[in-house]
Coordinates of N, CA and C and ligand atoms in Angstrom, one line a residue:
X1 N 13.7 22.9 4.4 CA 13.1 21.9 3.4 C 14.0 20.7 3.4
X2 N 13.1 19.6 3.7 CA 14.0 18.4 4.2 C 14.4 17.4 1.9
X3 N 15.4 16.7 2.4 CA 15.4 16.0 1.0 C 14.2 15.1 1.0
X4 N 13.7 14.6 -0.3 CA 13.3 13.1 0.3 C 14.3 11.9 1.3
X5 N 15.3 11.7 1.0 CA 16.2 10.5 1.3 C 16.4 11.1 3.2
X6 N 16.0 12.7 3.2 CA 16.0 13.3 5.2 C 14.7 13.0 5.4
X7 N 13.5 12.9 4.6 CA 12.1 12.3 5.2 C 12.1 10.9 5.1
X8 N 12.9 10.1 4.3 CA 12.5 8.7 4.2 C 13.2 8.4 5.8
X9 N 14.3 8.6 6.0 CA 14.9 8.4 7.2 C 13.7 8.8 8.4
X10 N 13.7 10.0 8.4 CA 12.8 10.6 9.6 C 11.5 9.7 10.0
X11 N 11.0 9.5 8.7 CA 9.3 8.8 9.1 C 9.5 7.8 9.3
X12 N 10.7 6.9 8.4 CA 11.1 5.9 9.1 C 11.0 5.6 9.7
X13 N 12.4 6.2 11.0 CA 12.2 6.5 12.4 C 11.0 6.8 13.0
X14 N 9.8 7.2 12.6 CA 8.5 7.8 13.2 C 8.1 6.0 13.2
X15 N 7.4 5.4 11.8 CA 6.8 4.8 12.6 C 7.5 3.1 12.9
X16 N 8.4 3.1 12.9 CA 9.5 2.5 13.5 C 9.5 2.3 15.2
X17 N 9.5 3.6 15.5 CA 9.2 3.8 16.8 C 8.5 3.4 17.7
X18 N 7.0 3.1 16.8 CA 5.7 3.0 18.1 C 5.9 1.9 18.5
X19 N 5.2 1.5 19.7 CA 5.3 0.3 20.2 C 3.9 -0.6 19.9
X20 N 4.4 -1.4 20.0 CA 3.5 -3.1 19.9 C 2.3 -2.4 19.9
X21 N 1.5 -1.8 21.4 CA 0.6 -1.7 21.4 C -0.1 -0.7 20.5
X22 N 0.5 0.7 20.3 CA -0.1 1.6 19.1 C -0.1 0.7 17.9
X23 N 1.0 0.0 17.4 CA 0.9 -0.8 16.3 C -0.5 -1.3 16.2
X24 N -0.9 -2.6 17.2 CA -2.3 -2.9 17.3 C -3.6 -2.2 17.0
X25 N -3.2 -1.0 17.7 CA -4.3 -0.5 18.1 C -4.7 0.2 16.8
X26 N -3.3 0.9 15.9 CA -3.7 1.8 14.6 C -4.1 0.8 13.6
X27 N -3.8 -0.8 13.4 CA -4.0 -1.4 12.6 C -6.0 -1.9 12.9
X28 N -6.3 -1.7 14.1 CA -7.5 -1.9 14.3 C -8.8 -0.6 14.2
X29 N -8.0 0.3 14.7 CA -8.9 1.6 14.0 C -8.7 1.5 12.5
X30 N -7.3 1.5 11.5 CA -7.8 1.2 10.3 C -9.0 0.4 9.9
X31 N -8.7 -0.8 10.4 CA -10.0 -2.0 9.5 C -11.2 -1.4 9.5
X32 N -11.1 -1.1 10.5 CA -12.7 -0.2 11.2 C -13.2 0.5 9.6
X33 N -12.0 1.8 9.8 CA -12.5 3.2 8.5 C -12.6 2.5 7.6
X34 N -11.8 1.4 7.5 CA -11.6 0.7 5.9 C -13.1 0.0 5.2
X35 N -13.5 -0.6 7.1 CA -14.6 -1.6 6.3 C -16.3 -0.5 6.2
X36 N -16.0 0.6 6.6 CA -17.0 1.6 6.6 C -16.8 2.6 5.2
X37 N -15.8 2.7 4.8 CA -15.3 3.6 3.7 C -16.3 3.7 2.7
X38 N -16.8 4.1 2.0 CA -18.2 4.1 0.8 C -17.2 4.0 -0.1
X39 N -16.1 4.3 -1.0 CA -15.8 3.5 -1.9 C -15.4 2.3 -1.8
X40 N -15.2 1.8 -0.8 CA -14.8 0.1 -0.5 C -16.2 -0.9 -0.5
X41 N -17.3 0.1 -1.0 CA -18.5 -0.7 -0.7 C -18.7 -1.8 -2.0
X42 N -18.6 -2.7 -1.4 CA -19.3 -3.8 -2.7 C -17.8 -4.4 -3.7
X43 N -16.7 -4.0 -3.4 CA -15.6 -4.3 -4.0 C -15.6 -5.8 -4.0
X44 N -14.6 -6.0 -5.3 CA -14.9 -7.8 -5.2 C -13.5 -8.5 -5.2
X45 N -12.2 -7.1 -5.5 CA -11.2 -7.4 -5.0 C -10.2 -6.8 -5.0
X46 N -9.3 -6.8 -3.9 CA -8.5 -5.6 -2.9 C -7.0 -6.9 -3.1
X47 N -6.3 -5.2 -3.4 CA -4.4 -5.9 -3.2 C -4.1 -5.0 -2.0
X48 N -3.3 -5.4 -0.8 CA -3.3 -5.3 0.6 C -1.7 -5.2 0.4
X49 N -1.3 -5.9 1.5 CA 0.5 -6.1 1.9 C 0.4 -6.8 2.8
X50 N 1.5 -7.5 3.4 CA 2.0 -7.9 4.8 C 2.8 -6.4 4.9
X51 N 2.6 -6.1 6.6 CA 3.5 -5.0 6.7 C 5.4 -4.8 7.6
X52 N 5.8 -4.4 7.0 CA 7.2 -4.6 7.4 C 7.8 -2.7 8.0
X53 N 8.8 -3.2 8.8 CA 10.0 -1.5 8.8 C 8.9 -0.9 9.4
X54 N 8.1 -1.4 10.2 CA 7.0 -0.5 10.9 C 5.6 0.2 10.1
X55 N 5.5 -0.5 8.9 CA 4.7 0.0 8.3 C 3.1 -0.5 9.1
X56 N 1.9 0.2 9.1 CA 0.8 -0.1 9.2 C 0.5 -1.1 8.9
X57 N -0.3 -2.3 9.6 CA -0.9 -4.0 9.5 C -2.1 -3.6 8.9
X58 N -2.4 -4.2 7.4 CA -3.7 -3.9 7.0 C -4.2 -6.0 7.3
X59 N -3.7 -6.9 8.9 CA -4.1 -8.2 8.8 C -5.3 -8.0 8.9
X60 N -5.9 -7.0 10.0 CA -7.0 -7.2 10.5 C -8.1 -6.4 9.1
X61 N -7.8 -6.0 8.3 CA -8.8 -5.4 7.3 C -8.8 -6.9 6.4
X62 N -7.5 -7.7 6.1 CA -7.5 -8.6 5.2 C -8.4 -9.5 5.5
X63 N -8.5 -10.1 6.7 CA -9.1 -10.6 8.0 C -10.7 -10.7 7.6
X64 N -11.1 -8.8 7.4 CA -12.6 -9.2 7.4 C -12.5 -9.6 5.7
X65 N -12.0 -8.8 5.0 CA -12.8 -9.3 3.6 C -12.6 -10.9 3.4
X66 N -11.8 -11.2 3.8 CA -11.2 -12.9 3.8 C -12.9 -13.4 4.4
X67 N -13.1 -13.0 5.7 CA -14.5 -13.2 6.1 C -15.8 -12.9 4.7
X68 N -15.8 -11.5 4.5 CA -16.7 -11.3 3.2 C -16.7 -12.0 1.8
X69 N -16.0 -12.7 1.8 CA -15.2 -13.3 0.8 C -15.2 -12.7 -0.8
X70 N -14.6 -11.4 0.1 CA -13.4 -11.0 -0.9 C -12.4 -10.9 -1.2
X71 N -12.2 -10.9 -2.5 CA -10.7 -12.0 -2.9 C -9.7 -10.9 -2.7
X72 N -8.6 -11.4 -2.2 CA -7.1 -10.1 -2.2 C -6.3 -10.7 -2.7
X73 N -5.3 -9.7 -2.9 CA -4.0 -10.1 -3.6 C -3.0 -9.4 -2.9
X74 N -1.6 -10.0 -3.1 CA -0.5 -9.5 -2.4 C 0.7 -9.0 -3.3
X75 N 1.4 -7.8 -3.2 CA 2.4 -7.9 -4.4 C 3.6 -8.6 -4.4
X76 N 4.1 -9.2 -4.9 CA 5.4 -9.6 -5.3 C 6.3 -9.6 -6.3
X77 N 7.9 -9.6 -5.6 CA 8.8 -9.0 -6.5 C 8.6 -9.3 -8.4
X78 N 8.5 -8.9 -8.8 CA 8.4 -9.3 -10.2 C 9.4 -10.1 -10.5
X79 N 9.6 -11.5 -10.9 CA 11.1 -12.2 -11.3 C 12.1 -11.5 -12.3
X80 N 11.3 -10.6 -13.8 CA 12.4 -10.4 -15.0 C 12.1 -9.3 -14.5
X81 N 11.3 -8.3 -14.5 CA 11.5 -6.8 -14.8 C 11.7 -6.3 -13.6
X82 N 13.2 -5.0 -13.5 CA 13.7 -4.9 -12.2 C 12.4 -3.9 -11.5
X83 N 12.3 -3.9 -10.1 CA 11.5 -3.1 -9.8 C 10.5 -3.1 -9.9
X84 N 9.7 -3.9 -10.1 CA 8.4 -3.6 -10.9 C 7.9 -4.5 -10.0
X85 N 6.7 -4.6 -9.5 CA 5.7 -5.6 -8.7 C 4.4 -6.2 -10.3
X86 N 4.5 -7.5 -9.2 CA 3.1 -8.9 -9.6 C 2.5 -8.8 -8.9
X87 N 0.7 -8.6 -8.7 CA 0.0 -9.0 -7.7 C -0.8 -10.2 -8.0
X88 N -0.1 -11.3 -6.8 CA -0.9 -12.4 -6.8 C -1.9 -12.6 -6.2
X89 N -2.9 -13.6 -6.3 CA -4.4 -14.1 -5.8 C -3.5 -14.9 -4.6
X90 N -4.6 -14.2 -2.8 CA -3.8 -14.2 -1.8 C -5.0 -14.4 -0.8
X91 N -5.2 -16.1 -0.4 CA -5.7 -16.7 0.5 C -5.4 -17.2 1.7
X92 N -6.4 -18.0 2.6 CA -5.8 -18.3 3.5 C -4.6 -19.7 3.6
X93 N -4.8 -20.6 2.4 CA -3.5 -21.4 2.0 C -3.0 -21.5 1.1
X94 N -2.6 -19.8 0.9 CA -1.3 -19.5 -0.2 C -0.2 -19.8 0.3
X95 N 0.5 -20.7 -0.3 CA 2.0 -21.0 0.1 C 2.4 -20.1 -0.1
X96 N 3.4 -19.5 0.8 CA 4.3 -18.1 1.1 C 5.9 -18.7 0.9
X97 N 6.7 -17.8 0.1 CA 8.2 -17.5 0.8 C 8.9 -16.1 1.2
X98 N 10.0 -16.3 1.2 CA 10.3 -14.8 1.4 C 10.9 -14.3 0.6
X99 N 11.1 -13.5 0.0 CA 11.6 -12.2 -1.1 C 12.8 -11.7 0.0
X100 N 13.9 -11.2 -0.9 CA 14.9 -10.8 -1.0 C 15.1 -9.9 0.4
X101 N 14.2 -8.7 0.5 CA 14.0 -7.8 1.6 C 13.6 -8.5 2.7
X102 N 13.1 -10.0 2.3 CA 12.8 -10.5 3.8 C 11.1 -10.6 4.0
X103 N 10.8 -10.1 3.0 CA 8.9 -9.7 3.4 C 8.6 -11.3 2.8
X104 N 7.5 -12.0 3.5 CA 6.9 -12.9 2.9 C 5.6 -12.3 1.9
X105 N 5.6 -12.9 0.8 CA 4.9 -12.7 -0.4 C 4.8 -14.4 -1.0
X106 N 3.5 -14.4 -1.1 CA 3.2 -15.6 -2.3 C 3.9 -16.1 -3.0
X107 N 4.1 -17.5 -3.2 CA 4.9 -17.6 -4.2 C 4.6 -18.1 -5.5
X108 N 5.7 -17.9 -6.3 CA 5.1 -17.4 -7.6 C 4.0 -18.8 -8.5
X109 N 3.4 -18.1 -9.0 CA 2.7 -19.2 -9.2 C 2.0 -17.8 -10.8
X110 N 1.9 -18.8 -12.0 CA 1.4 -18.3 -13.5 C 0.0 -17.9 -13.2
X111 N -0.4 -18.8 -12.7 CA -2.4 -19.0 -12.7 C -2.8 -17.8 -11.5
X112 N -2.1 -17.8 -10.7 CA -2.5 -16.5 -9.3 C -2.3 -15.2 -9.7
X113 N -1.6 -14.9 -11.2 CA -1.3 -13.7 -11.0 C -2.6 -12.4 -11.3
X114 N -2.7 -11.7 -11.3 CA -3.8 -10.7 -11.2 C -3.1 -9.8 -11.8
X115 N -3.9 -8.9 -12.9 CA -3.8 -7.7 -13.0 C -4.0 -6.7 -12.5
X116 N -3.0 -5.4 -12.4 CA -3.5 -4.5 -11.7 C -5.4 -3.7 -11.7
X117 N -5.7 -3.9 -12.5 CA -7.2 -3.6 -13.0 C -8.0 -4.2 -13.0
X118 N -7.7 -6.0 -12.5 CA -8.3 -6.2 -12.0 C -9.4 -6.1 -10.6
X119 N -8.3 -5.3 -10.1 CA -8.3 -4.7 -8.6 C -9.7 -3.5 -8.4
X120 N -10.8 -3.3 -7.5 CA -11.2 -2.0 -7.4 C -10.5 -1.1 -6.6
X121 N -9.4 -2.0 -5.7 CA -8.7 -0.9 -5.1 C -7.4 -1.4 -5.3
X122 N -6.2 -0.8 -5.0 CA -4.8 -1.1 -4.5 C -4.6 -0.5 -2.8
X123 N -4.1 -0.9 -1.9 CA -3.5 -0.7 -0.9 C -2.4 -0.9 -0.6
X124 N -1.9 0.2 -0.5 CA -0.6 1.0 -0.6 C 0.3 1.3 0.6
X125 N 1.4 0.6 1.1 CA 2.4 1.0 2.4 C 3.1 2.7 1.4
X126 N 3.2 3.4 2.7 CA 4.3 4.5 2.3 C 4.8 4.7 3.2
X127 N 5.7 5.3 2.8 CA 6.7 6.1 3.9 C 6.4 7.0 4.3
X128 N 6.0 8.0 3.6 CA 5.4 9.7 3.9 C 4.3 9.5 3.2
X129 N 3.5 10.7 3.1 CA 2.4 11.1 2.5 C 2.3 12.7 2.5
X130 N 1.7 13.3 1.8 CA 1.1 14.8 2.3 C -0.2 15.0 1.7
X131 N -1.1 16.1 2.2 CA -2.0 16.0 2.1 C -3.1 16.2 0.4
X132 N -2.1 16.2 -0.4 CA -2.5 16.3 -1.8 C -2.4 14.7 -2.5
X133 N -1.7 14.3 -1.8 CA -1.6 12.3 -2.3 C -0.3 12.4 -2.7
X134 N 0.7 12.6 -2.5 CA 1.8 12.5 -2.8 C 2.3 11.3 -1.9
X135 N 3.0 10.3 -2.4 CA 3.5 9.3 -1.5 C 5.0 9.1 -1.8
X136 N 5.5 9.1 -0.7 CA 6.8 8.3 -0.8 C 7.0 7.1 -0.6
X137 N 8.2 6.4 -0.8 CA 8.1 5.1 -1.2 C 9.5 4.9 0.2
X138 N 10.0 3.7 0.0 CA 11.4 3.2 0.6 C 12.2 3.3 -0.2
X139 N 12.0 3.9 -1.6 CA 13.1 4.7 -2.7 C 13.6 3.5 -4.0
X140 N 12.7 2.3 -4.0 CA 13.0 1.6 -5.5 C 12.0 2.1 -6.0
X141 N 10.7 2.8 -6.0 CA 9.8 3.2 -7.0 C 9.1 2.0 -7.7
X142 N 8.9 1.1 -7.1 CA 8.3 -0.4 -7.4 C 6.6 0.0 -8.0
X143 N 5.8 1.1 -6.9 CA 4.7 0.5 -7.4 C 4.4 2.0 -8.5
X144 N 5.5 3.1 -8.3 CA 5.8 4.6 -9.4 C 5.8 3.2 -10.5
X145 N 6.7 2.3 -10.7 CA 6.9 1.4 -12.0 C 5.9 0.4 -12.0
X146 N 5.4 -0.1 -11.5 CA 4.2 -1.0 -11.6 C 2.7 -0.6 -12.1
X147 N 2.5 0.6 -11.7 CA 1.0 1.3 -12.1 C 1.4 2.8 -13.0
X148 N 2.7 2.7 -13.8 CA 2.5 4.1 -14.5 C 1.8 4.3 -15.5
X149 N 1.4 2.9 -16.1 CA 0.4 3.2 -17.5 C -1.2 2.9 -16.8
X150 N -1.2 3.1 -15.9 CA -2.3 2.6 -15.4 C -3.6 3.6 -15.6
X151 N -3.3 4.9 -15.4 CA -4.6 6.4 -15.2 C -5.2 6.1 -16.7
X152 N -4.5 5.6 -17.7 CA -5.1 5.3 -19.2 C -6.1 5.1 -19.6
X153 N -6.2 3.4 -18.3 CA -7.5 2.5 -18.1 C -8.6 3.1 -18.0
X154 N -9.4 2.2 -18.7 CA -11.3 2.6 -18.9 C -11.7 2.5 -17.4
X155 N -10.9 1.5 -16.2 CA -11.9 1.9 -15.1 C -10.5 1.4 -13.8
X156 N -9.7 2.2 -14.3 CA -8.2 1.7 -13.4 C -8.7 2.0 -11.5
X157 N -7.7 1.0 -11.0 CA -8.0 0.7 -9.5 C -8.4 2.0 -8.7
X158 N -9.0 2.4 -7.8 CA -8.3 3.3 -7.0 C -7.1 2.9 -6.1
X159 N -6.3 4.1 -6.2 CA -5.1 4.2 -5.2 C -5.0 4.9 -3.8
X160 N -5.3 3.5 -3.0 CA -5.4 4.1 -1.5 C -4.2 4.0 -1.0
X161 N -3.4 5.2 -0.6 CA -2.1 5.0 0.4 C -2.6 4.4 1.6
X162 N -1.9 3.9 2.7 CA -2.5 3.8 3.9 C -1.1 4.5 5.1
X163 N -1.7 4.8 6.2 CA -0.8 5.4 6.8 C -0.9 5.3 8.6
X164 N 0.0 5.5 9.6 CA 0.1 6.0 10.3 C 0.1 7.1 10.3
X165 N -0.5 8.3 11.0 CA -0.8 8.9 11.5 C 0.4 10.3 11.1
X166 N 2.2 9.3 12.3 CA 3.2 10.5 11.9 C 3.6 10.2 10.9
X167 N 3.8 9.3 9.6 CA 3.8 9.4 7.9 C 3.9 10.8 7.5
X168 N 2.9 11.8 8.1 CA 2.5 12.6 7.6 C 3.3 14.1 7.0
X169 N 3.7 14.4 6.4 CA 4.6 15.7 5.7 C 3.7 16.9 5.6
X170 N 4.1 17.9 5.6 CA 3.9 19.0 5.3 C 3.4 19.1 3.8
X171 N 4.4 19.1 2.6 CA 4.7 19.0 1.3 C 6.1 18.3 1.2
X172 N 5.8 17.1 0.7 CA 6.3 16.4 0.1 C 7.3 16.9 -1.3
X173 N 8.3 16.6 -1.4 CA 9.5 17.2 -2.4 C 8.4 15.8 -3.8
X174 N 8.4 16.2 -5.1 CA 8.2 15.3 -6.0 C 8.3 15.3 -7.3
X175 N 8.3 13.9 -7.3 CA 9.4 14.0 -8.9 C 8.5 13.3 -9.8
X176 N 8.7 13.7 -11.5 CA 7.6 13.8 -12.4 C 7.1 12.3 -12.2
X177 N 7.9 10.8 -12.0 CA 7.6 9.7 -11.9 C 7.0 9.4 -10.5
X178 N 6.3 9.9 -9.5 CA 5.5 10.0 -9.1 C 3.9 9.7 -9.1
X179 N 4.0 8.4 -8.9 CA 2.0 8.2 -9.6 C 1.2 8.8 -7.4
X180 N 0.3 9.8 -8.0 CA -0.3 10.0 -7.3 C -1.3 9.5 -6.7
X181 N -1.7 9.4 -5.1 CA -2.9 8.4 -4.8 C -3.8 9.9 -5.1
X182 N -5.2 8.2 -4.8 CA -6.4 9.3 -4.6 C -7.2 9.3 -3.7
X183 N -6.4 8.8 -2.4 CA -6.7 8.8 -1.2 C -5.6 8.2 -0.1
X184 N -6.3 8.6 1.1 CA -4.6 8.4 1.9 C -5.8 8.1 3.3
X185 N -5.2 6.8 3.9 CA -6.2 6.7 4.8 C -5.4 6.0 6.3
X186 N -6.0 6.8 7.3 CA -5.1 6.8 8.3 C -5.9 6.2 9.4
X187 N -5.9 6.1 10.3 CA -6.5 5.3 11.4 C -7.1 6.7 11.9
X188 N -7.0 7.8 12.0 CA -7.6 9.2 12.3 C -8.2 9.9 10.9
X189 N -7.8 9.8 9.6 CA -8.3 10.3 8.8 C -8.5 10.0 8.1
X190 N -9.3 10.2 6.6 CA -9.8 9.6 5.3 C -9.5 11.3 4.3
X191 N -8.4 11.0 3.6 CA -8.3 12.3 2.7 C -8.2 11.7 1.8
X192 N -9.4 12.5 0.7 CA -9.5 12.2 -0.5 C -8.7 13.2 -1.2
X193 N -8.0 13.1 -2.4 CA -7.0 13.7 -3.0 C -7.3 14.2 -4.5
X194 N -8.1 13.1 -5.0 CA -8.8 13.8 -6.2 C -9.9 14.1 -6.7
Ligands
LIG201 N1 7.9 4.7 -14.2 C1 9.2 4.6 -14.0 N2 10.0 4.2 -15.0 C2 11.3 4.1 -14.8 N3 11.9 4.4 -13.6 C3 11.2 4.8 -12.6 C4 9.7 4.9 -12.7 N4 9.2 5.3 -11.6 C5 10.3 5.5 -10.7 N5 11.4 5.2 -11.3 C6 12.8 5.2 -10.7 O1 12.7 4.6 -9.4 C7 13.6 5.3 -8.6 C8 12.9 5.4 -7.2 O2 11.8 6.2 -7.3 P1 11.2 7.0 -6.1 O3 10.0 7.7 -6.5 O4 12.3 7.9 -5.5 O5 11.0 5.8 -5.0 P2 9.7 5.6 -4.1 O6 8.5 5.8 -5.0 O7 9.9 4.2 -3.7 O8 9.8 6.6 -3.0 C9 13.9 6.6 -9.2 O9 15.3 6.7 -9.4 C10 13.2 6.6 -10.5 O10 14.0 7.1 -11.6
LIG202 MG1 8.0 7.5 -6.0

């Protein structure tokens, strides 16, 4: 039974590893599932990522909705509260900088910000996953702290993890601050969770 901090490492290393070309190729079978998905039907607006540390490219899904013109948002660091993510309104001439870790994210701006509920979906980088929606994180617990009051909501986002493939764990070790997805979607699979 591995720790979390022995799987954050491991899957790390997993999808760290692939090369260029799988990269491509997984980020293009996603858009595919993504733009086929029946809950993604008719959404009017999706928070995404840029992807970093080997995480899955959701460009080419941002790509079509940007085409559908549907609006997305990107998260960024929250300025006052530690840990916690802002999702901003995320176009094709959003001035970008870089955040701390180095990821380019929008910059901040009062008028772009979005609520999480505003969202019909969230899309979600992890580290691991297993097959019940357990996700791990890179271990600040940014978006455990950004969406914990969220299940409350009259019509809160869904929570799509997205994944490579090796992400994938057996059972996941989990701790009560844990917000669970309710879906986990891989360039080979679509598991719904709740
Ligand atoms: N809702 C929350 N409120 C306060 N602290 C939290 C909350 N969610 C997570 N944390 C803290 O964030 C840290 C990292 O959480 P963890 O779940 O291990 O990271 P990740 O989700 O990135 O894998 C933990 O030490 C935890 O105490
Ligand atoms: Mg967590």
């Amino acid at each position: 039974m591995l720790t979390r901090t022995e799987w954050r490492q491991t899957l790390r290393k997993a999808r760290r590893d692939l090369t260029d070309e799988e990269q491509h190729q997984a980020a293009r079978l996603l858009a595919e599932t993504l733009t086929t998905l029946p809950e993604l039907r008719g959404v009017r607006r999706v928070a995404g990522y840029l992807a970093n540390d080997g995480e899955i490219s959701l460009a080419p899904y941002l790509a079509h909705l940007h085409e559908q013109n549907v609006c997305t948002s990107l998260p960024v660091l929250h300025p006052v509260s530690g840990n916690q993510l802002l999702f901003l309104d995320y176009h094709a001439t959003t001035p970008m900088v870089q955040n701390r870790f180095g990821i380019s994210e929008p910059a901040l701006d009062c008028q772009a910000i979005r609520l999480p509920q505003e969202h019909q979906a969230l899309l979600m980088p992890l580290v691991g996953f297993d097959d019940k929606g357990n996700r791990l994180g890179m271990g600040g617990g940014f978006y455990d702290r950004t969406l914990a009051n969220l299940a409350g909501l009259p019509r809160p986002p869904l929570l799509i993890g997205v994944a490579h493939e090796c992400q994938r764990a057996d059972s996941l070790p989990v701790m009560a601050w844990d917000v669970p997805l309710d879906m986990i979607v891989t360039p080979q699979q679509v598991l719904r969770c709740r």
